[in-house]
PDB file of C-alpha atoms in Angstrom:
ATOM      1  CA  MET A   1     148.945 124.441 -27.275  1.00 72.00           C
ATOM      2  CA  ILE A   2     152.514 124.329 -28.273  1.00 77.00           C
ATOM      3  CA  ASN A   3     155.719 123.829 -25.465  1.00 79.00           C
ATOM      4  CA  ALA A   4     157.531 127.308 -26.117  1.00 80.00           C
ATOM      5  CA  SER A   5     160.286 129.059 -24.571  1.00 82.00           C
ATOM      6  CA  VAL A   6     160.709 132.374 -23.314  1.00 83.00           C
ATOM      7  CA  PHE A   7     162.195 133.129 -26.748  1.00 82.00           C
ATOM      8  CA  PHE A   8     159.026 133.101 -28.248  1.00 86.00           C
ATOM      9  CA  PRO A   9     157.703 136.492 -27.355  1.00 85.00           C
ATOM     10  CA  SER A  10     160.726 138.430 -28.822  1.00 83.00           C
ATOM     11  CA  THR A  11     160.625 135.904 -31.846  1.00 86.00           C
ATOM     12  CA  LEU A  12     156.802 136.795 -32.543  1.00 88.00           C
ATOM     13  CA  LYS A  13     157.961 140.622 -31.983  1.00 87.00           C
ATOM     14  CA  ASP A  14     161.111 140.133 -34.324  1.00 88.00           C
ATOM     15  CA  TYR A  15     158.933 139.034 -36.988  1.00 93.00           C
ATOM     16  CA  LYS A  16     156.335 141.370 -36.312  1.00 94.00           C
ATOM     17  CA  SER A  17     154.081 138.501 -35.771  1.00 94.00           C
ATOM     18  CA  LYS A  18     150.250 139.096 -35.038  1.00 92.00           C
ATOM     19  CA  VAL A  19     149.735 135.985 -33.240  1.00 90.00           C
ATOM     20  CA  ASP A  20     147.808 136.372 -30.003  1.00 90.00           C
ATOM     21  CA  TYR A  21     149.080 133.702 -27.278  1.00 88.00           C
ATOM     22  CA  GLY A  22     149.000 133.159 -24.031  1.00 87.00           C
ATOM     23  CA  VAL A  23     151.439 131.685 -21.366  1.00 86.00           C
ATOM     24  CA  ALA A  24     149.840 128.840 -18.757  1.00 84.00           C
ATOM     25  CA  PRO A  25     151.726 125.813 -17.007  1.00 81.00           C
ATOM     26  CA  PHE A  26     151.092 122.288 -18.397  1.00 80.00           C
ATOM     27  CA  PRO A  27     147.826 120.957 -18.231  1.00 80.00           C
ATOM     28  CA  HIS A  28     147.232 118.479 -15.202  1.00 80.00           C
ATOM     29  CA  SER A  29     144.258 116.358 -13.615  1.00 81.00           C
ATOM     30  CA  ALA A  30     142.145 118.260 -11.089  1.00 84.00           C
ATOM     31  CA  THR A  31     144.088 116.594  -8.180  1.00 86.00           C
ATOM     32  CA  GLY A  32     147.510 117.237  -9.784  1.00 83.00           C
ATOM     33  CA  LYS A  33     150.073 120.285  -9.240  1.00 85.00           C
ATOM     34  CA  SER A  34     150.534 123.054 -11.527  1.00 85.00           C
ATOM     35  CA  ILE A  35     154.166 122.586 -12.975  1.00 85.00           C
ATOM     36  CA  THR A  36     156.194 124.068 -15.674  1.00 85.00           C
ATOM     37  CA  LEU A  37     159.437 122.846 -17.524  1.00 84.00           C
ATOM     38  CA  GLY A  38     162.606 125.032 -15.944  1.00 86.00           C
ATOM     39  CA  VAL A  39     165.591 125.047 -17.864  1.00 83.00           C
ATOM     40  CA  GLN A  40     169.082 126.423 -17.211  1.00 83.00           C
ATOM     41  CA  ASP A  41     171.835 127.667 -18.962  1.00 82.00           C
ATOM     42  CA  TYR A  42     175.410 127.522 -17.971  1.00 81.00           C
ATOM     43  CA  PHE A  43     178.710 129.621 -18.589  1.00 83.00           C
ATOM     44  CA  MET A  44     181.842 127.647 -18.635  1.00 85.00           C
ATOM     45  CA  ALA A  45     185.020 127.918 -18.350  1.00 87.00           C
ATOM     46  CA  PHE A  46     187.831 125.804 -18.961  1.00 85.00           C
ATOM     47  CA  LYS A  47     190.747 125.259 -16.350  1.00 86.00           C
ATOM     48  CA  LYS A  48     193.863 125.994 -18.024  1.00 89.00           C
ATOM     49  CA  PRO A  49     196.916 127.187 -16.073  1.00 92.00           C
ATOM     50  CA  GLY A  50     196.820 131.164 -16.626  1.00 91.00           C
ATOM     51  CA  ASN A  51     193.318 131.508 -17.227  1.00 92.00           C
ATOM     52  CA  ALA A  52     191.556 132.343 -13.885  1.00 92.00           C
ATOM     53  CA  GLU A  53     192.193 136.005 -13.863  1.00 93.00           C
ATOM     54  CA  ALA A  54     190.937 136.104 -17.336  1.00 93.00           C
ATOM     55  CA  VAL A  55     187.711 134.382 -16.627  1.00 93.00           C
ATOM     56  CA  LYS A  56     187.248 136.211 -13.407  1.00 94.00           C
ATOM     57  CA  ALA A  57     187.770 139.225 -14.998  1.00 95.00           C
ATOM     58  CA  TRP A  58     185.296 138.349 -17.761  1.00 93.00           C
ATOM     59  CA  MET A  59     182.159 137.126 -15.154  1.00 93.00           C
ATOM     60  CA  ASN A  60     183.040 140.340 -13.194  1.00 94.00           C
ATOM     61  CA  PHE A  61     182.637 142.404 -16.515  1.00 95.00           C
ATOM     62  CA  LEU A  62     179.330 140.240 -17.474  1.00 92.00           C
ATOM     63  CA  PHE A  63     177.791 140.423 -14.418  1.00 91.00           C
ATOM     64  CA  GLN A  64     178.171 144.541 -13.931  1.00 90.00           C
ATOM     65  CA  PRO A  65     174.187 145.371 -13.742  1.00 85.00           C
ATOM     66  CA  SER A  66     174.198 147.615 -17.276  1.00 82.00           C
ATOM     67  CA  ASN A  67     176.339 144.751 -18.787  1.00 90.00           C
ATOM     68  CA  TYR A  68     174.139 141.920 -18.056  1.00 89.00           C
ATOM     69  CA  ALA A  69     170.873 143.594 -18.542  1.00 84.00           C
ATOM     70  CA  GLY A  70     172.535 144.432 -21.864  1.00 85.00           C
ATOM     71  CA  PHE A  71     173.678 140.895 -22.594  1.00 88.00           C
ATOM     72  CA  LEU A  72     169.985 139.789 -21.442  1.00 85.00           C
ATOM     73  CA  LYS A  73     168.320 141.905 -24.260  1.00 81.00           C
ATOM     74  CA  ALA A  74     170.919 141.138 -26.915  1.00 84.00           C
ATOM     75  CA  ALA A  75     170.219 137.217 -26.356  1.00 82.00           C
ATOM     76  CA  GLY A  76     166.465 138.045 -26.767  1.00 74.00           C
ATOM     77  CA  GLY A  77     164.825 136.695 -23.688  1.00 74.00           C
ATOM     78  CA  PHE A  78     166.662 134.976 -21.006  1.00 84.00           C
ATOM     79  CA  ILE A  79     165.534 135.278 -17.729  1.00 86.00           C
ATOM     80  CA  PRO A  80     167.856 137.450 -15.235  1.00 86.00           C
ATOM     81  CA  ALA A  81     170.023 135.468 -12.835  1.00 84.00           C
ATOM     82  CA  THR A  82     170.849 138.463 -10.769  1.00 84.00           C
ATOM     83  CA  LYS A  83     168.390 140.925  -9.065  1.00 82.00           C
ATOM     84  CA  SER A  84     169.907 143.716 -10.143  1.00 81.00           C
ATOM     85  CA  ALA A  85     169.035 142.830 -14.003  1.00 81.00           C
ATOM     86  CA  SER A  86     165.834 141.862 -12.616  1.00 80.00           C
ATOM     87  CA  SER A  87     164.672 145.340 -12.453  1.00 78.00           C
ATOM     88  CA  ALA A  88     165.189 146.026 -16.367  1.00 75.00           C
ATOM     89  CA  VAL A  89     163.307 142.679 -17.498  1.00 78.00           C
ATOM     90  CA  ASP A  90     160.934 142.888 -20.569  1.00 79.00           C
ATOM     91  CA  SER A  91     157.371 142.491 -19.334  1.00 82.00           C
ATOM     92  CA  SER A  92     156.916 139.830 -21.753  1.00 82.00           C
ATOM     93  CA  LEU A  93     158.907 137.539 -19.552  1.00 84.00           C
ATOM     94  CA  LEU A  94     156.959 138.175 -16.414  1.00 87.00           C
ATOM     95  CA  PRO A  95     154.462 135.068 -17.138  1.00 88.00           C
ATOM     96  CA  PHE A  96     157.331 132.746 -17.428  1.00 86.00           C
ATOM     97  CA  ILE A  97     159.070 134.178 -14.386  1.00 87.00           C
ATOM     98  CA  ASN A  98     155.751 134.158 -12.337  1.00 88.00           C
ATOM     99  CA  GLN A  99     155.903 130.447 -13.400  1.00 88.00           C
ATOM    100  CA  LEU A 100     159.190 129.529 -11.917  1.00 88.00           C
ATOM    101  CA  PRO A 101     158.225 128.380  -8.283  1.00 89.00           C
ATOM    102  CA  ASN A 102     156.648 125.609 -10.087  1.00 89.00           C
ATOM    103  CA  ALA A 103     159.212 124.632 -12.113  1.00 89.00           C
ATOM    104  CA  ILE A 104     160.847 121.336 -12.477  1.00 88.00           C
ATOM    105  CA  PHE A 105     164.332 121.512 -13.935  1.00 87.00           C
ATOM    106  CA  TYR A 106     166.458 118.877 -16.024  1.00 84.00           C
ATOM    107  CA  PRO A 107     168.829 116.970 -13.906  1.00 85.00           C
ATOM    108  CA  GLY A 108     171.867 118.843 -15.738  1.00 79.00           C
ATOM    109  CA  ASP A 109     174.476 117.895 -12.391  1.00 81.00           C
ATOM    110  CA  LEU A 110     173.861 114.178 -12.949  1.00 85.00           C
ATOM    111  CA  ALA A 111     176.606 112.687 -15.317  1.00 86.00           C
ATOM    112  CA  ALA A 112     173.969 109.870 -16.387  1.00 87.00           C
ATOM    113  CA  TRP A 113     171.710 112.514 -17.527  1.00 87.00           C
ATOM    114  CA  PRO A 114     172.789 113.109 -21.181  1.00 89.00           C
ATOM    115  CA  LYS A 115     172.330 109.338 -21.825  1.00 90.00           C
ATOM    116  CA  VAL A 116     168.455 109.414 -20.452  1.00 91.00           C
ATOM    117  CA  ALA A 117     168.081 112.838 -22.296  1.00 90.00           C
ATOM    118  CA  GLY A 118     168.982 110.925 -25.440  1.00 92.00           C
ATOM    119  CA  THR A 119     166.480 108.119 -24.918  1.00 93.00           C
ATOM    120  CA  ILE A 120     163.732 110.476 -24.222  1.00 92.00           C
ATOM    121  CA  THR A 121     164.417 112.842 -27.585  1.00 91.00           C
ATOM    122  CA  THR A 122     164.898 109.832 -30.107  1.00 94.00           C
ATOM    123  CA  GLN A 123     162.384 107.839 -28.374  1.00 92.00           C
ATOM    124  CA  VAL A 124     159.157 109.691 -26.639  1.00 89.00           C
ATOM    125  CA  GLY A 125     157.646 110.579 -30.297  1.00 89.00           C
ATOM    126  CA  THR A 126     157.710 107.160 -30.801  1.00 90.00           C
ATOM    127  CA  GLY A 127     154.751 106.736 -28.281  1.00 87.00           C
ATOM    128  CA  VAL A 128     152.390 108.300 -30.354  1.00 85.00           C
ATOM    129  CA  ILE A 129     152.618 105.578 -33.038  1.00 87.00           C
ATOM    130  CA  TYR A 130     153.379 102.741 -30.808  1.00 84.00           C
ATOM    131  CA  ASP A 131     152.276 102.038 -27.288  1.00 90.00           C
ATOM    132  CA  ALA A 132     152.588 104.964 -25.214  1.00 91.00           C
ATOM    133  CA  LYS A 133     152.633 102.914 -21.947  1.00 93.00           C
ATOM    134  CA  GLY A 134     155.640 100.909 -23.339  1.00 94.00           C
ATOM    135  CA  VAL A 135     157.590 103.459 -25.163  1.00 93.00           C
ATOM    136  CA  LEU A 136     157.506 105.291 -21.350  1.00 93.00           C
ATOM    137  CA  ASP A 137     158.360 102.255 -19.427  1.00 94.00           C
ATOM    138  CA  LYS A 138     161.393 101.530 -22.146  1.00 93.00           C
ATOM    139  CA  ILE A 139     162.678 105.188 -21.167  1.00 93.00           C
ATOM    140  CA  GLN A 140     161.944 104.303 -17.323  1.00 93.00           C
ATOM    141  CA  LYS A 141     164.323 101.325 -17.971  1.00 94.00           C
ATOM    142  CA  VAL A 142     167.147 103.434 -19.511  1.00 93.00           C
ATOM    143  CA  ALA A 143     166.806 106.169 -16.295  1.00 91.00           C
ATOM    144  CA  VAL A 144     167.010 103.617 -13.671  1.00 92.00           C
ATOM    145  CA  ALA A 145     170.106 102.017 -15.283  1.00 92.00           C
ATOM    146  CA  ALA A 146     171.996 105.579 -15.639  1.00 89.00           C
ATOM    147  CA  GLY A 147     171.490 105.549 -12.088  1.00 84.00           C
ATOM    148  CA  THR A 148     171.676 108.978 -10.059  1.00 74.00           C
ATOM    149  CA  LYS A 149     175.321 109.912  -9.996  1.00 71.00           C
TER     150      LYS A 149
END
């Protein structure tokens, strides 16, 4: 089992891979709830005098149904954020889309999240070598200290 993203099917296709794969939520206990990790991406624009109209024009252009569907296809696997683009979705994305109701997303709106994410990235792998509970407790302490703002 590997933890892969929605880009996995298109990558296999690009490399003409014959790997037979399936998509499933994370394993859980018999009493646990089925979940998957949700990840969101953002379009960003910078507040600079005179940029507002250009940004608005770009976003209006991008989210025209034919343009947005083309962007999603060229990007190789983003799940559409609009109903109009969802009608042209690649069928290989459907197993991922079907798991969205049970997705838990990174708290991207918290200023404290980058510190916590950095600690997870650098420390979670050490749980294989060292005391797993101790590593998770250390990460939890960083998260609590970082706060919820």
